Short mmCIF file of C-alpha atoms and ligand atoms in Angstrom, two decimals:
data_model
loop_
_atom_site.label_atom_id
_atom_site.label_comp_id
_atom_site.label_asym_id
_atom_site.label_seq_id
_atom_site.Cartn_x
_atom_site.Cartn_y
_atom_site.Cartn_z
CA MET A 1 -1.57 10.05 -12.54
CA LYS A 2 -0.33 6.05 -11.33
CA ILE A 3 -0.35 4.08 -7.92
CA ILE A 4 3.24 2.24 -7.67
CA CYS A 5 3.26 -0.44 -5.42
CA ILE A 6 5.25 -2.92 -3.66
CA GLY A 7 4.52 -6.85 -2.27
CA ARG A 8 6.38 -8.18 0.80
CA ASN A 9 8.41 -5.26 1.83
CA TYR A 10 8.23 -6.54 5.63
CA ILE A 11 9.88 -9.86 6.09
CA ASP A 12 7.28 -11.30 8.38
CA HIS A 13 4.46 -10.29 6.28
CA ALA A 14 7.15 -12.63 4.15
CA LYS A 15 6.26 -15.33 5.75
CA GLU A 16 2.76 -15.39 7.02
CA LEU A 17 1.90 -16.27 3.29
CA ASN A 18 4.76 -18.09 3.03
CA ASN A 19 6.15 -15.64 -0.31
CA ASP A 20 10.43 -15.98 -0.59
CA VAL A 21 12.11 -12.53 0.82
CA PRO A 22 12.56 -10.70 -2.14
CA THR A 23 16.34 -9.41 -3.35
CA SER A 24 15.76 -6.37 -5.02
CA PRO A 25 11.71 -4.21 -4.79
CA MET A 26 9.32 -5.81 -6.06
CA ILE A 27 6.88 -3.75 -8.45
CA PHE A 28 3.44 -4.07 -9.57
CA MET A 29 0.88 -0.88 -10.36
CA LYS A 30 -3.12 -0.02 -10.16
CA PRO A 31 -4.19 2.20 -11.94
CA SER A 32 -6.60 4.96 -10.81
CA THR A 33 -9.28 3.47 -11.40
CA ALA A 34 -8.27 2.18 -8.23
CA LEU A 35 -8.29 5.08 -5.76
CA LEU A 36 -10.57 4.80 -3.30
CA VAL A 37 -11.19 7.90 -1.64
CA ASP A 38 -12.87 10.54 0.92
CA ASN A 39 -14.22 6.77 3.66
CA LYS A 40 -16.01 5.99 0.93
CA PRO A 41 -17.17 2.87 2.02
CA PHE A 42 -15.92 -0.21 0.11
CA TYR A 43 -18.74 -2.04 -2.19
CA HIS A 44 -17.32 -5.59 -2.19
CA PRO A 45 -16.65 -8.18 -5.76
CA GLU A 46 -18.29 -10.42 -7.00
CA PHE A 47 -15.24 -11.75 -8.71
CA SER A 48 -14.40 -12.69 -5.60
CA LYS A 49 -14.57 -14.92 -2.55
CA LYS A 50 -11.73 -14.02 -1.01
CA ILE A 51 -10.79 -10.21 -0.65
CA HIS A 52 -7.73 -9.65 2.11
CA TYR A 53 -6.19 -5.61 3.80
CA GLU A 54 -2.95 -5.11 3.44
CA VAL A 55 -2.34 -1.31 4.84
CA GLU A 56 0.17 0.47 3.81
CA ILE A 57 1.42 3.68 4.19
CA VAL A 58 1.33 5.49 0.61
CA VAL A 59 3.69 8.70 -0.25
CA LYS A 60 3.20 10.91 -2.77
CA ILE A 61 5.27 12.43 -5.25
CA ALA A 62 5.51 15.75 -5.74
CA LYS A 63 7.76 16.37 -8.43
CA ASN A 64 8.74 14.62 -11.34
CA GLY A 65 11.64 12.79 -10.98
CA LYS A 66 13.75 10.11 -13.34
CA HIS A 67 16.61 7.72 -13.14
CA ILE A 68 16.31 9.89 -9.16
CA ASP A 69 20.10 10.86 -7.29
CA PRO A 70 19.75 8.75 -3.74
CA ALA A 71 21.42 12.05 -2.68
CA PHE A 72 18.65 14.29 -3.81
CA VAL A 73 15.27 11.86 -3.30
CA GLU A 74 14.32 13.64 -0.21
CA GLN A 75 12.93 16.76 -2.93
CA TYR A 76 10.74 13.81 -4.08
CA TYR A 77 7.80 13.41 -1.84
CA ASP A 78 6.76 15.46 0.36
CA GLU A 79 3.52 14.53 2.08
CA VAL A 80 2.37 10.12 3.30
CA GLY A 81 -0.57 9.30 3.75
CA LEU A 82 -2.21 5.63 5.00
CA GLY A 83 -3.98 3.20 3.00
CA ILE A 84 -5.12 -0.32 2.24
CA ASP A 85 -4.25 -2.53 -0.44
CA PHE A 86 -7.20 -5.18 -1.05
CA THR A 87 -5.86 -7.27 -2.51
CA ALA A 88 -8.34 -10.88 -4.01
CA ARG A 89 -6.14 -12.90 -2.33
CA ASP A 90 -7.83 -15.97 -4.11
CA LEU A 91 -7.66 -14.96 -7.56
CA GLN A 92 -3.48 -13.41 -7.25
CA ASP A 93 -3.50 -17.20 -5.55
CA GLU A 94 -4.58 -18.68 -8.60
CA LEU A 95 -3.16 -16.25 -11.48
CA LYS A 96 0.42 -17.54 -9.06
CA SER A 97 -0.25 -20.54 -9.73
CA LYS A 98 -0.12 -20.54 -13.72
CA GLY A 99 2.88 -17.98 -13.89
CA HIS A 100 -0.13 -15.18 -15.34
CA PRO A 101 -0.39 -11.46 -13.70
CA TRP A 102 -1.31 -10.11 -11.05
CA GLU A 103 -3.66 -6.78 -12.19
CA MET A 104 -6.84 -8.35 -12.13
CA ALA A 105 -5.96 -9.12 -7.80
CA LYS A 106 -4.46 -5.99 -7.60
CA ALA A 107 -5.54 -3.73 -9.42
CA PHE A 108 -9.20 -3.41 -9.66
CA ASP A 109 -11.55 -0.71 -9.23
CA HIS A 110 -11.30 0.26 -5.25
CA SER A 111 -9.08 -1.71 -4.47
CA ALA A 112 -6.45 1.55 -3.59
CA VAL A 113 -8.33 3.35 -0.12
CA VAL A 114 -5.96 6.73 0.14
CA SER A 115 -6.22 8.41 2.68
CA HIS A 116 -5.44 12.74 2.76
CA PHE A 117 -1.89 13.37 3.68
CA ILE A 118 0.09 14.50 6.08
CA SER A 119 3.44 16.44 5.59
CA VAL A 120 6.03 14.33 6.42
CA LYS A 121 6.98 17.67 8.52
CA GLU A 122 5.04 16.67 10.85
CA LEU A 123 6.46 13.16 11.54
CA PRO A 124 7.81 12.59 14.66
CA ASN A 125 10.98 10.67 12.58
CA LYS A 126 10.39 10.40 8.54
CA ASP A 127 12.37 7.52 9.33
CA ASN A 128 10.37 5.61 12.05
CA ILE A 129 6.63 6.38 10.81
CA ASN A 130 4.18 4.02 13.13
CA PHE A 131 0.53 2.90 11.98
CA GLN A 132 -2.36 0.21 12.69
CA LEU A 133 -5.14 -0.99 11.26
CA ILE A 134 -8.25 -1.74 13.39
CA LYS A 135 -11.27 -3.51 12.25
CA ASN A 136 -14.21 -3.15 14.29
CA GLU A 137 -12.52 -1.42 16.97
CA GLN A 138 -9.26 -4.33 17.22
CA VAL A 139 -6.10 -3.65 15.79
CA VAL A 140 -4.86 -6.07 13.11
CA GLN A 141 -2.51 -5.18 12.24
CA ILE A 142 0.43 -2.83 13.48
CA GLY A 143 3.39 -1.87 11.48
CA ALA A 144 7.00 1.37 11.75
CA THR A 145 8.39 2.10 8.66
CA LYS A 146 12.20 1.30 10.41
CA ASP A 147 11.14 -2.47 9.60
CA MET A 148 10.44 -2.24 5.74
CA ILE A 149 12.76 -4.41 3.39
CA PHE A 150 13.09 -1.41 1.17
CA SER A 151 12.92 1.92 2.55
CA ILE A 152 10.83 4.98 1.18
CA ASP A 153 14.34 6.63 -0.47
CA THR A 154 15.34 3.54 -2.10
CA LEU A 155 12.34 2.08 -3.51
CA LEU A 156 11.85 5.67 -5.40
CA VAL A 157 14.56 5.73 -6.42
CA TYR A 158 14.74 1.64 -7.73
CA ALA A 159 11.22 2.64 -8.91
CA SER A 160 12.19 6.10 -10.30
CA LYS A 161 14.37 3.94 -13.83
CA PHE A 162 12.18 1.99 -14.90
CA PHE A 163 8.68 4.27 -14.90
CA THR A 164 9.31 8.21 -14.98
CA LEU A 165 7.83 9.49 -10.85
CA GLN A 166 5.09 11.85 -11.88
CA LYS A 167 3.70 14.69 -9.24
CA GLY A 168 0.13 13.50 -7.83
CA ASP A 169 1.83 9.82 -8.60
CA LEU A 170 1.16 7.54 -5.35
CA ILE A 171 3.63 4.56 -4.07
CA PHE A 172 2.59 1.90 -1.71
CA THR A 173 5.00 0.83 0.21
CA GLY A 174 4.06 -2.97 1.22
CA THR A 175 2.32 -4.20 4.16
CA PRO A 176 3.65 -5.37 7.76
CA ALA A 177 2.02 -9.09 8.79
CA GLY A 178 -1.46 -9.56 10.08
CA VAL A 179 -3.35 -9.67 6.54
CA GLY A 180 -6.81 -11.12 6.43
CA LYS A 181 -10.53 -11.93 4.76
CA ILE A 182 -12.91 -8.75 4.17
CA GLU A 183 -16.51 -9.47 5.16
CA VAL A 184 -19.05 -6.86 4.24
CA GLY A 185 -20.25 -4.93 7.52
CA ASP A 186 -16.31 -4.85 7.88
CA ASN A 187 -15.19 -0.97 9.47
CA PHE A 188 -12.01 -0.52 8.68
CA VAL A 189 -9.92 2.55 10.57
CA GLY A 190 -6.58 3.45 9.79
CA LYS A 191 -4.24 5.72 12.48
CA LEU A 192 -0.93 6.52 11.39
CA GLU A 193 1.23 8.15 14.51
CA ASN A 194 -2.01 7.33 16.93
CA LYS A 195 -3.66 10.05 14.18
CA GLU A 196 -6.99 8.35 12.58
CA MET A 197 -6.02 9.40 9.07
CA PHE A 198 -9.26 6.61 7.08
CA ASN A 199 -12.38 4.85 8.10
CA CYS A 200 -13.73 2.21 5.48
CA LEU A 201 -17.13 0.63 5.85
CA VAL A 202 -17.03 -3.10 3.57
CA LYS A 203 -20.29 -3.13 1.52
ZN1 ZN B 1 0.15 -4.11 -0.41
#
């Protein structure tokens, strides 16, 4: 399986990092070794002094698709979850300044926290999913998918022009504003429509 991630999909987050608002989805990937599931702790790696949390809605692909027709895109996903896209921001800034790829800053082991999944049918409104990240019992990020620059449907259609989407692939759909640095001992809880989805302790 692969993890396709979308960068800068919320205007307020693009602005907080002084990035331009994209005119087409910005895509990068993480390998399957980036997955961190079952509420396992995250061990802070030594290669970074500034790892940021980014809470994101995660969409699970339900069947294989290439060049997905926008009229049928809803058939290609039926479950959503919540995750953290851990990002070594210091390394990313260095790589960006050199014009190098981001993988070392974004795709390292356990950089993709993923919760359990819930059926899209259980959501009050599939086109406006509310979520938040709580750090040490304080809300640090609040998001709603209605604020995405590119909707879930648009992202799947677009990504499938370049990469065949396969059953079980995950799409990280971008983070709202409020990202910040993690410290050893921090505890992160992710909520989707007020339901606790994951709990991740930094060790
Ligand atoms: Zn992200």
